[in-house]
Amino acid sequence: MNISNLTSELKFVNRIGQTLSLDERVQIDLAVSKLKQETEFEIFNFWGRIEGIHKNYYIVQGVNFKGATSFPVKRYFWRYSTLT
């Protein structure tokens, strides 16, 4: 899911009982804004949430096509929840 379309695309996974709260979306938006400033990636995709026993983990994929001859450069970033 492209981060810029995250809110509108969450309606598709909401039907199966999985979605992100407003607080989770805001935290993801803030974290990705910081990544955009600190990295050279062109696109950020929300990969998903891993629900843990004590914390949830949120995975974002950075994609860069600059200088890639056949495959884009991809890097995964993660952060655990600070919400209780």
mmCIF file of C-alpha atoms in Angstrom:
data_model
loop_
_atom_site.group_PDB
_atom_site.id
_atom_site.type_symbol
_atom_site.label_atom_id
_atom_site.label_comp_id
_atom_site.label_asym_id
_atom_site.label_seq_id
_atom_site.Cartn_x
_atom_site.Cartn_y
_atom_site.Cartn_z
ATOM 1 C CA MET A 1 0.000 0.000 0.000
ATOM 2 C CA ASN A 2 1.478 3.327 -0.979
ATOM 3 C CA ILE A 3 1.788 5.538 2.095
ATOM 4 C CA SER A 4 0.190 8.502 0.336
ATOM 5 C CA ASN A 5 -2.986 6.420 -0.203
ATOM 6 C CA LEU A 6 -2.917 4.630 3.158
ATOM 7 C CA THR A 7 -6.154 6.012 4.585
ATOM 8 C CA SER A 8 -8.216 5.354 1.466
ATOM 9 C CA GLU A 9 -6.772 1.871 0.896
ATOM 10 C CA LEU A 10 -7.349 0.706 4.477
ATOM 11 C CA LYS A 11 -11.037 0.285 3.661
ATOM 12 C CA PHE A 12 -10.126 -2.869 1.722
ATOM 13 C CA VAL A 13 -8.514 -4.610 4.709
ATOM 14 C CA ASN A 14 -11.105 -3.287 7.144
ATOM 15 C CA ARG A 15 -13.583 -5.777 5.681
ATOM 16 C CA ILE A 16 -11.526 -8.678 7.044
ATOM 17 C CA GLY A 17 -11.344 -7.124 10.505
ATOM 18 C CA GLN A 18 -7.883 -5.565 10.244
ATOM 19 C CA THR A 19 -7.323 -1.838 10.180
ATOM 20 C CA LEU A 20 -5.220 0.882 11.774
ATOM 21 C CA SER A 21 -6.505 3.302 14.370
ATOM 22 C CA LEU A 22 -6.213 7.034 13.862
ATOM 23 C CA ASP A 23 -3.306 7.137 16.339
ATOM 24 C CA GLU A 24 -1.475 4.394 14.435
ATOM 25 C CA ARG A 25 -1.954 6.186 11.113
ATOM 26 C CA VAL A 26 -0.701 9.478 12.553
ATOM 27 C CA GLN A 27 2.390 7.796 14.010
ATOM 28 C CA ILE A 28 3.114 6.075 10.691
ATOM 29 C CA ASP A 29 2.670 9.361 8.788
ATOM 30 C CA LEU A 30 5.056 11.155 11.162
ATOM 31 C CA ALA A 31 7.650 8.377 10.958
ATOM 32 C CA VAL A 32 7.495 8.290 7.149
ATOM 33 C CA SER A 33 7.793 12.090 6.967
ATOM 34 C CA LYS A 34 11.000 11.794 8.974
ATOM 35 C CA LEU A 35 12.256 8.982 6.705
ATOM 36 C CA LYS A 36 11.569 11.128 3.630
ATOM 37 C CA GLN A 37 13.804 13.853 5.057
ATOM 38 C CA GLU A 38 16.592 11.482 6.099
ATOM 39 C CA THR A 39 16.713 9.096 3.122
ATOM 40 C CA GLU A 40 16.775 9.222 -0.670
ATOM 41 C CA PHE A 41 13.876 6.831 -1.321
ATOM 42 C CA GLU A 42 11.280 7.905 -3.876
ATOM 43 C CA ILE A 43 8.361 5.751 -2.732
ATOM 44 C CA PHE A 44 7.310 4.437 0.665
ATOM 45 C CA ASN A 45 4.920 1.502 0.958
ATOM 46 C CA PHE A 46 3.196 0.321 4.102
ATOM 47 C CA TRP A 47 4.109 -3.366 4.236
ATOM 48 C CA GLY A 48 2.010 -4.210 7.268
ATOM 49 C CA ARG A 49 1.624 -4.634 11.001
ATOM 50 C CA ILE A 50 2.916 -7.603 12.959
ATOM 51 C CA GLU A 51 0.892 -8.061 16.122
ATOM 52 C CA GLY A 52 3.095 -9.162 19.003
ATOM 53 C CA ILE A 53 2.326 -10.170 22.565
ATOM 54 C CA HIS A 54 3.778 -7.029 24.153
ATOM 55 C CA LYS A 55 4.152 -4.658 21.190
ATOM 56 C CA ASN A 56 3.031 -4.329 17.597
ATOM 57 C CA TYR A 57 5.579 -3.788 14.834
ATOM 58 C CA TYR A 58 4.943 -1.637 11.765
ATOM 59 C CA ILE A 59 6.916 -2.284 8.576
ATOM 60 C CA VAL A 60 7.492 0.307 5.827
ATOM 61 C CA GLN A 61 9.306 -0.376 2.561
ATOM 62 C CA GLY A 62 11.396 2.308 0.883
ATOM 63 C CA VAL A 63 11.802 1.958 -2.907
ATOM 64 C CA ASN A 64 14.254 3.847 -5.094
ATOM 65 C CA PHE A 65 14.455 3.588 -8.882
ATOM 66 C CA LYS A 66 17.347 6.058 -9.269
ATOM 67 C CA GLY A 67 20.403 4.347 -10.701
ATOM 68 C CA ALA A 68 18.680 0.963 -10.828
ATOM 69 C CA THR A 69 19.306 -0.810 -14.106
ATOM 70 C CA SER A 70 16.868 -3.682 -13.725
ATOM 71 C CA PHE A 71 15.503 -3.816 -10.182
ATOM 72 C CA PRO A 72 14.764 -0.966 -7.784
ATOM 73 C CA VAL A 73 16.650 -0.645 -4.523
ATOM 74 C CA LYS A 74 14.427 -1.645 -1.600
ATOM 75 C CA ARG A 75 14.942 -1.241 2.106
ATOM 76 C CA TYR A 76 12.654 -2.144 4.980
ATOM 77 C CA PHE A 77 12.165 0.013 8.055
ATOM 78 C CA TRP A 78 10.398 -1.078 11.212
ATOM 79 C CA ARG A 79 9.162 0.522 14.370
ATOM 80 C CA TYR A 80 7.336 -0.887 17.341
ATOM 81 C CA SER A 81 4.254 0.672 18.829
ATOM 82 C CA THR A 82 4.410 3.033 21.756
ATOM 83 C CA LEU A 83 0.657 2.850 22.227
ATOM 84 C CA THR A 84 -0.687 0.822 25.135
#
